């Protein structure tokens, strides 16, 4: 059985902004309309999307790699590390992408870690109009300890406990 934990997301959220080429115009129009709300949060964007949002809105955007060059994987890693609170990903369902496996992995990680994800203007509008955008939120996080400790072919996969450190002691490399 998966146990649950709570992670509080503060009023200022870390929002990932991603858009495929044929959806960038939609995302930019949506972002202009929601500039006031976006300005209250920390924005992270992949490649060209991040650059265009920053130029269009005049707001700072932490810019990662382009999606096909690893940006989607960078966002996924930030989700797994708890550094992303919300994803706005206008992806193109009619266009095959060279990095489709990365796109699927990013979407999967958002679901695994219970991250709100808007994939089109309507879902982004509904989520952004929520009172939860401007107040703290307690996000339920699954505890995957049981999953990490499962037995596979007679092998116990429980992670080894991390050694405790004294204050000031540097971790071993």
N, CA and C atoms as an extended XYZ file, in Angstrom:
519
Properties=species:S:1:pos:R:3:atomname:S:1:resname:S:1:resid:I:1 pbc="F F F"
N         0.835       -1.179        0.000 N   UNK     1
C         0.000        0.000        0.000 CA  UNK     1
C         0.883        1.246        0.000 C   UNK     1
N         0.541        2.204       -0.798 N   UNK     2
C         1.298        3.444       -0.892 CA  UNK     2
C         0.820        4.396        0.199 C   UNK     2
N         1.764        4.872        1.022 N   UNK     3
C         1.469        5.849        2.063 CA  UNK     3
C         1.500        7.242        1.440 C   UNK     3
N         0.833        8.188        2.078 N   UNK     4
C         0.803        9.535        1.533 CA  UNK     4
C         1.510       10.515        2.455 C   UNK     4
N         2.153       11.507        1.835 N   UNK     5
C         2.783       12.608        2.545 CA  UNK     5
C         2.186       13.895        1.995 C   UNK     5
N         2.391       14.977        2.717 N   UNK     6
C         1.903       16.291        2.287 CA  UNK     6
C         3.110       17.182        2.020 C   UNK     6
N         3.075       17.907        0.915 N   UNK     7
C         4.086       18.924        0.627 CA  UNK     7
C         3.347       20.236        0.403 C   UNK     7
N         3.667       21.218        1.220 N   UNK     8
C         3.006       22.504        1.047 CA  UNK     8
C         3.659       23.272       -0.098 C   UNK     8
N         2.827       23.757       -0.982 N   UNK     9
C         3.255       24.635       -2.058 CA  UNK     9
C         2.875       26.037       -1.596 C   UNK     9
N         3.826       26.927       -1.561 N   UNK    10
C         3.570       28.282       -1.082 CA  UNK    10
C         2.732       29.094       -2.054 C   UNK    10
N         2.498       30.339       -1.699 N   UNK    11
C         1.736       31.235       -2.572 CA  UNK    11
C         2.469       31.465       -3.891 C   UNK    11
N         3.812       31.530       -3.819 N   UNK    12
C         4.633       31.738       -5.009 CA  UNK    12
C         5.029       30.365       -5.537 C   UNK    12
N         4.509       30.010       -6.693 N   UNK    13
C         4.711       28.683       -7.259 CA  UNK    13
C         5.804       28.697       -8.330 C   UNK    13
N         6.447       27.562       -8.496 N   UNK    14
C         7.432       27.358       -9.559 CA  UNK    14
C         6.676       26.742      -10.739 C   UNK    14
N         6.510       27.535      -11.795 N   UNK    15
C         5.676       27.131      -12.926 CA  UNK    15
C         6.538       26.860      -14.149 C   UNK    15
N         6.437       25.642      -14.684 N   UNK    16
C         7.138       25.285      -15.917 CA  UNK    16
C         6.256       25.638      -17.104 C   UNK    16
N         6.847       26.298      -18.099 N   UNK    17
C         6.145       26.680      -19.324 CA  UNK    17
C         6.807       26.002      -20.507 C   UNK    17
N         6.013       25.221      -21.244 N   UNK    18
C         6.528       24.455      -22.379 CA  UNK    18
C         5.499       24.521      -23.490 C   UNK    18
N         5.961       24.653      -24.726 N   UNK    19
C         5.029       24.625      -25.860 CA  UNK    19
C         5.756       24.095      -27.086 C   UNK    19
N         5.114       23.186      -27.774 N   UNK    20
C         5.647       22.725      -29.062 CA  UNK    20
C         5.530       23.856      -30.085 C   UNK    20
N         6.273       23.754      -31.176 N   UNK    21
C         6.366       24.846      -32.141 CA  UNK    21
C         5.017       25.387      -32.591 C   UNK    21
N         4.094       24.502      -32.966 N   UNK    22
C         2.799       24.972      -33.468 CA  UNK    22
C         1.838       25.380      -32.367 C   UNK    22
N         2.291       25.330      -31.112 N   UNK    23
C         1.470       25.751      -29.973 CA  UNK    23
C         2.070       26.962      -29.249 C   UNK    23
N         3.227       27.419      -29.710 N   UNK    24
C         3.883       28.553      -29.052 CA  UNK    24
C         3.026       29.817      -29.116 C   UNK    24
N         2.399       30.069      -30.254 N   UNK    25
C         1.546       31.258      -30.390 CA  UNK    25
C         0.406       31.206      -29.373 C   UNK    25
N        -0.229       30.044      -29.235 N   UNK    26
C        -1.307       29.885      -28.243 CA  UNK    26
C        -0.799       30.174      -26.835 C   UNK    26
N         0.364       29.612      -26.497 N   UNK    27
C         0.901       29.809      -25.154 CA  UNK    27
C         1.231       31.285      -24.916 C   UNK    27
N         1.825       31.948      -25.906 N   UNK    28
C         2.176       33.361      -25.742 CA  UNK    28
C         0.935       34.235      -25.573 C   UNK    28
N        -0.118       33.962      -26.349 N   UNK    29
C        -1.368       34.717      -26.189 CA  UNK    29
C        -1.966       34.483      -24.803 C   UNK    29
N        -1.963       33.225      -24.373 N   UNK    30
C        -2.479       32.889      -23.050 CA  UNK    30
C        -1.649       33.580      -21.964 C   UNK    30
N        -0.330       33.543      -22.118 N   UNK    31
C         0.570       34.142      -21.128 CA  UNK    31
C         0.375       35.659      -21.044 C   UNK    31
N         0.173       36.309      -22.189 N   UNK    32
C        -0.079       37.757      -22.170 CA  UNK    32
C        -1.357       38.062      -21.391 C   UNK    32
N        -2.379       37.285      -21.618 N   UNK    33
C        -3.651       37.480      -20.919 CA  UNK    33
C        -3.490       37.266      -19.410 C   UNK    33
N        -2.597       36.346      -19.028 N   UNK    34
C        -2.406       35.987      -17.620 CA  UNK    34
C        -1.115       36.555      -17.029 C   UNK    34
N        -0.578       37.590      -17.664 N   UNK    35
C         0.705       38.156      -17.233 CA  UNK    35
C         0.695       38.533      -15.752 C   UNK    35
N        -0.373       39.162      -15.297 N   UNK    36
C        -0.451       39.592      -13.899 CA  UNK    36
C        -0.288       38.437      -12.923 C   UNK    36
N        -0.930       37.341      -13.211 N   UNK    37
C        -0.812       36.160      -12.342 CA  UNK    37
C         0.566       35.530      -12.478 C   UNK    37
N         1.046       35.398      -13.707 N   UNK    38
C         2.371       34.802      -13.917 CA  UNK    38
C         3.460       35.602      -13.212 C   UNK    38
N         3.318       36.921      -13.146 N   UNK    39
C         4.320       37.787      -12.524 CA  UNK    39
C         4.480       37.504      -11.031 C   UNK    39
N         3.505       36.871      -10.419 N   UNK    40
C         3.549       36.574       -8.988 CA  UNK    40
C         4.269       35.265       -8.681 C   UNK    40
N         4.746       34.571       -9.730 N   UNK    41
C         5.337       33.252       -9.551 CA  UNK    41
C         6.728       33.185      -10.182 C   UNK    41
N         7.410       32.076       -9.974 N   UNK    42
C         8.720       31.837      -10.565 CA  UNK    42
C         8.500       31.012      -11.830 C   UNK    42
N         8.984       31.511      -12.951 N   UNK    43
C         8.749       30.878      -14.248 CA  UNK    43
C         9.997       30.160      -14.732 C   UNK    43
N         9.782       28.945      -15.241 N   UNK    44
C        10.854       28.123      -15.797 CA  UNK    44
C        10.384       27.685      -17.172 C   UNK    44
N        11.202       27.848      -18.177 N   UNK    45
C        10.783       27.491      -19.529 CA  UNK    45
C        11.820       26.664      -20.260 C   UNK    45
N        11.358       25.882      -21.202 N   UNK    46
C        12.282       25.148      -22.058 CA  UNK    46
C        12.648       26.030      -23.246 C   UNK    46
N        13.904       25.981      -23.639 N   UNK    47
C        14.443       26.597      -24.842 CA  UNK    47
C        13.765       27.833      -25.355 C   UNK    47
N        13.289       27.730      -26.590 N   UNK    48
C        12.678       28.853      -27.285 CA  UNK    48
C        11.450       29.362      -26.550 C   UNK    48
N        10.671       28.471      -25.968 N   UNK    49
C         9.469       28.896      -25.241 CA  UNK    49
C         9.836       29.850      -24.112 C   UNK    49
N        10.824       29.492      -23.315 N   UNK    50
C        11.252       30.352      -22.219 CA  UNK    50
C        11.717       31.708      -22.707 C   UNK    50
N        12.487       31.706      -23.779 N   UNK    51
C        12.996       32.959      -24.358 CA  UNK    51
C        11.844       33.829      -24.853 C   UNK    51
N        10.899       33.225      -25.582 N   UNK    52
C         9.764       33.982      -26.113 CA  UNK    52
C         8.868       34.536      -25.004 C   UNK    52
N         8.634       33.753      -23.968 N   UNK    53
C         7.801       34.223      -22.850 CA  UNK    53
C         8.493       35.393      -22.162 C   UNK    53
N         9.782       35.277      -21.937 N   UNK    54
C        10.524       36.356      -21.284 CA  UNK    54
C        10.477       37.641      -22.118 C   UNK    54
N        10.702       37.504      -23.428 N   UNK    55
C        10.676       38.675      -24.316 CA  UNK    55
C         9.272       39.274      -24.426 C   UNK    55
N         8.269       38.426      -24.526 N   UNK    56
C         6.891       38.895      -24.704 CA  UNK    56
C         6.336       39.553      -23.462 C   UNK    56
N         6.599       38.954      -22.294 N   UNK    57
C         6.011       39.458      -21.046 CA  UNK    57
C         6.910       40.434      -20.295 C   UNK    57
N         8.201       40.411      -20.619 N   UNK    58
C         9.128       41.241      -19.858 CA  UNK    58
C         9.311       40.741      -18.437 C   UNK    58
N         9.102       39.456      -18.223 N   UNK    59
C         9.276       38.829      -16.915 CA  UNK    59
C        10.466       37.880      -16.978 C   UNK    59
N        11.170       37.695      -15.866 N   UNK    60
C        12.286       36.745      -15.880 CA  UNK    60
C        11.784       35.310      -15.995 C   UNK    60
N        12.467       34.543      -16.835 N   UNK    61
C        12.147       33.122      -17.010 CA  UNK    61
C        13.460       32.349      -16.923 C   UNK    61
N        13.529       31.391      -16.027 N   UNK    62
C        14.698       30.508      -15.965 CA  UNK    62
C        14.633       29.635      -17.206 C   UNK    62
N        15.654       29.728      -18.059 N   UNK    63
C        15.606       29.045      -19.348 CA  UNK    63
C        16.469       27.792      -19.333 C   UNK    63
N        15.839       26.682      -19.671 N   UNK    64
C        16.514       25.394      -19.763 CA  UNK    64
C        16.797       25.089      -21.235 C   UNK    64
N        17.218       23.885      -21.518 N   UNK    65
C        17.459       23.464      -22.897 CA  UNK    65
C        16.149       23.391      -23.679 C   UNK    65
N        16.257       23.413      -24.977 N   UNK    66
C        15.112       23.146      -25.845 CA  UNK    66
C        14.618       21.731      -25.562 C   UNK    66
N        13.322       21.512      -25.735 N   UNK    67
C        12.752       20.182      -25.467 CA  UNK    67
C        13.501       19.037      -26.123 C   UNK    67
N        13.722       19.087      -27.450 N   UNK    68
C        14.415       17.985      -28.109 CA  UNK    68
C        15.879       17.830      -27.686 C   UNK    68
N        16.441       18.866      -27.057 N   UNK    69
C        17.839       18.812      -26.616 CA  UNK    69
C        17.967       18.469      -25.138 C   UNK    69
N        16.857       18.072      -24.519 N   UNK    70
C        16.884       17.651      -23.123 CA  UNK    70
C        16.067       18.503      -22.174 C   UNK    70
N        15.443       19.571      -22.675 N   UNK    71
C        14.661       20.455      -21.798 CA  UNK    71
C        13.496       19.762      -21.118 C   UNK    71
N        12.792       18.897      -21.851 N   UNK    72
C        11.671       18.167      -21.238 CA  UNK    72
C        12.189       17.266      -20.120 C   UNK    72
N        13.353       16.660      -20.334 N   UNK    73
C        13.938       15.816      -19.294 CA  UNK    73
C        14.395       16.644      -18.098 C   UNK    73
N        14.883       17.861      -18.362 N   UNK    74
C        15.257       18.741      -17.257 CA  UNK    74
C        14.034       19.098      -16.413 C   UNK    74
N        12.926       19.407      -17.063 N   UNK    75
C        11.690       19.699      -16.324 CA  UNK    75
C        11.271       18.472      -15.524 C   UNK    75
N        11.312       17.296      -16.155 N   UNK    76
C        10.962       16.057      -15.455 CA  UNK    76
C        11.831       15.830      -14.229 C   UNK    76
N        13.128       16.091      -14.359 N   UNK    77
C        14.033       15.932      -13.215 CA  UNK    77
C        13.671       16.911      -12.102 C   UNK    77
N        13.328       18.140      -12.473 N   UNK    78
C        12.942       19.133      -11.470 CA  UNK    78
C        11.637       18.732      -10.780 C   UNK    78
N        10.734       18.104      -11.513 N   UNK    79
C         9.502       17.588      -10.897 CA  UNK    79
C         9.857       16.530       -9.858 C   UNK    79
N        10.708       15.574      -10.245 N   UNK    80
C        11.089       14.489       -9.336 CA  UNK    80
C        11.825       15.007       -8.102 C   UNK    80
N        12.543       16.110       -8.237 N   UNK    81
C        13.282       16.702       -7.120 CA  UNK    81
C        12.433       17.664       -6.291 C   UNK    81
N        11.169       17.878       -6.690 N   UNK    82
C        10.282       18.766       -5.940 CA  UNK    82
C        10.493       20.237       -6.240 C   UNK    82
N        11.089       20.559       -7.393 N   UNK    83
C        11.404       21.950       -7.735 CA  UNK    83
C        10.395       22.584       -8.694 C   UNK    83
N         9.378       21.835       -9.101 N   UNK    84
C         8.317       22.351       -9.969 CA  UNK    84
C         6.987       22.094       -9.268 C   UNK    84
N         6.140       23.134       -9.223 N   UNK    85
C         4.839       23.008       -8.563 CA  UNK    85
C         3.679       22.904       -9.542 C   UNK    85
N         3.900       23.325      -10.784 N   UNK    86
C         2.799       23.455      -11.741 CA  UNK    86
C         3.409       23.412      -13.135 C   UNK    86
N         2.765       22.723      -14.063 N   UNK    87
C         3.268       22.651      -15.437 CA  UNK    87
C         2.189       23.133      -16.396 C   UNK    87
N         2.594       24.024      -17.283 N   UNK    88
C         1.745       24.423      -18.398 CA  UNK    88
C         2.472       23.959      -19.651 C   UNK    88
N         1.924       22.952      -20.306 N   UNK    89
C         2.586       22.311      -21.438 CA  UNK    89
C         1.598       22.226      -22.590 C   UNK    89
N         1.683       23.186      -23.500 N   UNK    90
C         0.828       23.158      -24.685 CA  UNK    90
C         1.533       22.288      -25.725 C   UNK    90
N         1.174       21.007      -25.735 N   UNK    91
C         1.817       20.081      -26.671 CA  UNK    91
C         0.907       19.846      -27.864 C   UNK    91
N         1.526       19.476      -28.946 N   UNK    92
C         0.820       19.340      -30.216 CA  UNK    92
C         0.424       17.885      -30.441 C   UNK    92
N        -0.872       17.556      -30.306 N   UNK    93
C        -1.302       16.167      -30.456 CA  UNK    93
C        -1.331       15.696      -31.914 C   UNK    93
N        -1.181       16.607      -32.854 N   UNK    94
C        -1.265       16.243      -34.274 CA  UNK    94
C         0.094       16.164      -34.954 C   UNK    94
N         1.145       16.438      -34.222 N   UNK    95
C         2.479       16.478      -34.808 CA  UNK    95
C         3.402       15.525      -34.062 C   UNK    95
N         4.034       14.630      -34.799 N   UNK    96
C         5.011       13.726      -34.194 CA  UNK    96
C         6.253       14.532      -33.813 C   UNK    96
N         6.815       14.246      -32.655 N   UNK    97
C         7.993       14.966      -32.171 CA  UNK    97
C         9.180       14.007      -32.112 C   UNK    97
N        10.383       14.498      -32.424 N   UNK    98
C        11.556       13.621      -32.350 CA  UNK    98
C        11.831       13.152      -30.921 C   UNK    98
N        11.298       13.878      -29.959 N   UNK    99
C        11.527       13.553      -28.549 CA  UNK    99
C        10.237       13.088      -27.865 C   UNK    99
N         9.359       12.416      -28.609 N   UNK   100
C         8.095       11.925      -28.038 CA  UNK   100
C         8.286       11.121      -26.747 C   UNK   100
N         9.316       10.254      -26.656 N   UNK   101
C         9.499        9.537      -25.382 CA  UNK   101
C         9.761       10.481      -24.204 C   UNK   101
N        10.460       11.594      -24.456 N   UNK   102
C        10.722       12.563      -23.389 CA  UNK   102
C         9.432       13.256      -22.964 C   UNK   102
N         8.585       13.567      -23.947 N   UNK   103
C         7.291       14.209      -23.669 CA  UNK   103
C         6.448       13.284      -22.801 C   UNK   103
N         6.382       12.021      -23.195 N   UNK   104
C         5.601       11.047      -22.418 CA  UNK   104
C         6.166       10.902      -21.007 C   UNK   104
N         7.483       10.898      -20.874 N   UNK   105
C         8.110       10.773      -19.560 CA  UNK   105
C         7.777       11.978      -18.680 C   UNK   105
N         7.804       13.177      -19.253 N   UNK   106
C         7.473       14.381      -18.496 CA  UNK   106
C         6.027       14.318      -18.005 C   UNK   106
N         5.115       13.957      -18.894 N   UNK   107
C         3.704       13.852      -18.518 CA  UNK   107
C         3.509       12.792      -17.435 C   UNK   107
N         4.226       11.674      -17.558 N   UNK   108
C         4.135       10.598      -16.573 CA  UNK   108
C         4.623       11.074      -15.207 C   UNK   108
N         5.752       11.784      -15.181 N   UNK   109
C         6.289       12.267      -13.911 CA  UNK   109
C         5.357       13.270      -13.237 C   UNK   109
N         4.698       14.099      -14.033 N   UNK   110
C         3.732       15.034      -13.451 CA  UNK   110
C         2.614       14.269      -12.735 C   UNK   110
N         2.181       13.173      -13.317 N   UNK   111
C         1.132       12.359      -12.687 CA  UNK   111
C         1.696       11.616      -11.477 C   UNK   111
N         2.887       11.024      -11.607 N   UNK   112
C         3.510       10.279      -10.503 CA  UNK   112
C         3.631       11.159       -9.261 C   UNK   112
N         4.045       12.409       -9.435 N   UNK   113
C         4.292       13.300       -8.302 CA  UNK   113
C         3.135       14.262       -8.030 C   UNK   113
N         1.979       14.007       -8.639 N   UNK   114
C         0.755       14.768       -8.366 CA  UNK   114
C         0.937       16.268       -8.611 C   UNK   114
N         1.500       16.586       -9.769 N   UNK   115
C         1.727       17.973      -10.168 CA  UNK   115
C         0.578       18.399      -11.079 C   UNK   115
N        -0.059       19.536      -10.812 N   UNK   116
C        -1.091       20.004      -11.744 CA  UNK   116
C        -0.451       20.321      -13.096 C   UNK   116
N        -1.101       19.867      -14.166 N   UNK   117
C        -0.570       20.083      -15.514 CA  UNK   117
C        -1.704       20.502      -16.440 C   UNK   117
N        -1.501       21.630      -17.103 N   UNK   118
C        -2.469       22.132      -18.072 CA  UNK   118
C        -1.887       21.907      -19.461 C   UNK   118
N        -2.639       21.223      -20.306 N   UNK   119
C        -2.134       20.878      -21.642 CA  UNK   119
C        -2.779       21.689      -22.763 C   UNK   119
N        -3.682       22.592      -22.418 N   UNK   120
C        -4.292       23.452      -23.429 CA  UNK   120
C        -4.833       24.706      -22.736 C   UNK   120
N        -5.306       25.648      -23.555 N   UNK   121
C        -5.762       26.930      -22.999 CA  UNK   121
C        -6.919       26.748      -22.026 C   UNK   121
N        -7.855       25.873      -22.346 N   UNK   122
C        -9.017       25.704      -21.473 CA  UNK   122
C        -8.602       25.195      -20.091 C   UNK   122
N        -7.746       24.160      -20.053 N   UNK   123
C        -7.332       23.640      -18.744 CA  UNK   123
C        -6.481       24.672      -18.005 C   UNK   123
N        -5.627       25.404      -18.721 N   UNK   124
C        -4.825       26.452      -18.085 CA  UNK   124
C        -5.726       27.548      -17.521 C   UNK   124
N        -6.758       27.943      -18.275 N   UNK   125
C        -7.698       28.965      -17.798 CA  UNK   125
C        -8.415       28.513      -16.527 C   UNK   125
N        -8.908       27.286      -16.536 N   UNK   126
C        -9.622       26.779      -15.365 CA  UNK   126
C        -8.696       26.744      -14.148 C   UNK   126
N        -7.479       26.247      -14.333 N   UNK   127
C        -6.553       26.143      -13.202 CA  UNK   127
C        -6.108       27.509      -12.710 C   UNK   127
N        -5.827       28.419      -13.631 N   UNK   128
C        -5.348       29.737      -13.234 CA  UNK   128
C        -6.444       30.574      -12.587 C   UNK   128
N        -7.691       30.283      -12.860 N   UNK   129
C        -8.776       31.037      -12.234 CA  UNK   129
C        -9.102       30.501      -10.832 C   UNK   129
N        -8.439       29.429      -10.422 N   UNK   130
C        -8.663       28.854       -9.100 CA  UNK   130
C        -8.047       29.746       -8.016 C   UNK   130
N        -8.721       29.851       -6.888 N   UNK   131
C        -8.176       30.592       -5.745 CA  UNK   131
C        -6.885       29.956       -5.239 C   UNK   131
N        -6.637       28.692       -5.577 N   UNK   132
C        -5.428       27.994       -5.117 CA  UNK   132
C        -4.151       28.542       -5.749 C   UNK   132
N        -4.294       29.306       -6.844 N   UNK   133
C        -3.113       29.885       -7.480 CA  UNK   133
C        -2.485       30.973       -6.611 C   UNK   133
N        -3.249       31.581       -5.734 N   UNK   134
C        -2.727       32.702       -4.954 CA  UNK   134
C        -2.645       32.413       -3.456 C   UNK   134
N        -2.725       31.156       -3.102 N   UNK   135
C        -2.615       30.801       -1.686 CA  UNK   135
C        -1.870       29.489       -1.548 C   UNK   135
N        -1.381       29.196       -0.347 N   UNK   136
C        -0.684       27.921       -0.155 CA  UNK   136
C        -1.613       26.739       -0.427 C   UNK   136
N        -1.024       25.642       -0.820 N   UNK   137
C        -1.787       24.431       -1.131 CA  UNK   137
C        -1.022       23.236       -0.585 C   UNK   137
N        -1.733       22.315        0.039 N   UNK   138
C        -1.116       21.095        0.539 CA  UNK   138
C        -1.311       19.988       -0.494 C   UNK   138
N        -0.227       19.716       -1.216 N   UNK   139
C        -0.261       18.704       -2.273 CA  UNK   139
C         0.049       17.345       -1.663 C   UNK   139
N        -0.786       16.370       -1.964 N   UNK   140
C        -0.576       15.013       -1.465 CA  UNK   140
C         0.496       14.356       -2.329 C   UNK   140
N         1.545       13.880       -1.661 N   UNK   141
C         2.629       13.176       -2.340 CA  UNK   141
C         2.566       11.696       -1.982 C   UNK   141
N         2.590       10.840       -2.966 N   UNK   142
C         2.667        9.418       -2.630 CA  UNK   142
C         4.025        9.115       -1.997 C   UNK   142
N         4.021        8.174       -1.078 N   UNK   143
C         5.273        7.710       -0.487 CA  UNK   143
C         5.610        6.395       -1.176 C   UNK   143
N         6.640        6.415       -1.959 N   UNK   144
C         7.000        5.242       -2.741 CA  UNK   144
C         7.987        4.323       -2.026 C   UNK   144
N         8.061        4.429       -0.688 N   UNK   145
C         8.983        3.585        0.058 CA  UNK   145
C         8.678        2.104       -0.167 C   UNK   145
N         7.407        1.732       -0.138 N   UNK   146
C         7.053        0.323       -0.365 CA  UNK   146
C         7.463       -0.113       -1.771 C   UNK   146
N         7.283        0.766       -2.734 N   UNK   147
C         7.677        0.447       -4.109 CA  UNK   147
C         9.194        0.295       -4.197 C   UNK   147
N         9.900        1.211       -3.553 N   UNK   148
C        11.367        1.153       -3.593 CA  UNK   148
C        11.895       -0.088       -2.887 C   UNK   148
N        11.142       -0.604       -1.925 N   UNK   149
C        11.597       -1.745       -1.151 CA  UNK   149
C        10.996       -3.069       -1.582 C   UNK   149
N        10.418       -3.112       -2.763 N   UNK   150
C         9.792       -4.351       -3.215 CA  UNK   150
C        10.859       -5.424       -3.471 C   UNK   150
N        10.423       -6.673       -3.488 N   UNK   151
C        11.314       -7.789       -3.759 CA  UNK   151
C        11.129       -8.205       -5.207 C   UNK   151
N        12.224       -8.259       -5.951 N   UNK   152
C        12.204       -8.651       -7.363 CA  UNK   152
C        13.075       -9.897       -7.510 C   UNK   152
N        12.455      -10.994       -7.914 N   UNK   153
C        13.184      -12.258       -8.086 CA  UNK   153
C        14.035      -12.598       -6.868 C   UNK   153
N        13.455      -12.407       -5.675 N   UNK   154
C        14.140      -12.757       -4.436 CA  UNK   154
C        15.150      -11.727       -3.966 C   UNK   154
N        15.294      -10.604       -4.668 N   UNK   155
C        16.262       -9.568       -4.283 CA  UNK   155
C        15.512       -8.421       -3.608 C   UNK   155
N        15.933       -8.105       -2.390 N   UNK   156
C        15.336       -6.992       -1.662 CA  UNK   156
C        15.914       -5.689       -2.215 C   UNK   156
N        15.058       -4.796       -2.683 N   UNK   157
C        15.525       -3.543       -3.287 CA  UNK   157
C        15.417       -2.350       -2.338 C   UNK   157
N        15.254       -2.622       -1.034 N   UNK   158
C        15.137       -1.533       -0.074 CA  UNK   158
C        16.391       -0.668       -0.117 C   UNK   158
N        16.218        0.663       -0.257 N   UNK   159
C        17.398        1.533       -0.278 CA  UNK   159
C        18.148        1.476        1.043 C   UNK   159
N        19.469        1.529        0.983 N   UNK   160
C        20.287        1.544        2.188 CA  UNK   160
C        20.077        2.871        2.905 C   UNK   160
N        20.032        2.840        4.232 N   UNK   161
C        19.874        4.109        4.949 CA  UNK   161
C        21.097        4.996        4.721 C   UNK   161
N        20.849        6.292        4.652 N   UNK   162
C        21.952        7.236        4.477 CA  UNK   162
C        22.642        7.422        5.817 C   UNK   162
N        23.993        7.444        5.811 N   UNK   163
C        24.699        7.656        7.086 CA  UNK   163
C        24.421        9.060        7.608 C   UNK   163
N        24.317        9.171        8.933 N   UNK   164
C        24.072       10.473        9.539 CA  UNK   164
C        25.364       11.264        9.540 C   UNK   164
N        25.242       12.587        9.391 N   UNK   165
C        26.400       13.463        9.376 CA  UNK   165
C        26.389       14.344       10.602 C   UNK   165
N        27.583       14.610       11.137 N   UNK   166
C        27.699       15.611       12.194 CA  UNK   166
C        27.667       16.975       11.544 C   UNK   166
N        27.234       17.973       12.307 N   UNK   167
C        27.212       19.327       11.765 CA  UNK   167
C        28.623       19.729       11.346 C   UNK   167
N        28.740       20.350       10.194 N   UNK   168
C        30.031       20.812        9.703 CA  UNK   168
C        30.803       19.747        8.956 C   UNK   168
N        30.411       18.470        9.086 N   UNK   169
C        31.117       17.397        8.391 CA  UNK   169
C        30.716       17.395        6.928 C   UNK   169
N        31.684       17.291        6.057 N   UNK   170
C        31.427       17.279        4.631 CA  UNK   170
C        31.055       15.872        4.173 C   UNK   170
N        30.102       15.746        3.244 N   UNK   171
C        29.745       14.412        2.735 CA  UNK   171
C        30.908       13.828        1.950 C   UNK   171
N        31.021       12.502        2.011 N   UNK   172
C        32.063       11.821        1.235 CA  UNK   172
C        31.719       11.882       -0.228 C   UNK   172
N        32.727       12.004       -1.077 N   UNK   173
C        32.499       12.083       -2.523 CA  UNK   173
C        32.700       10.746       -3.157 C   UNK   173
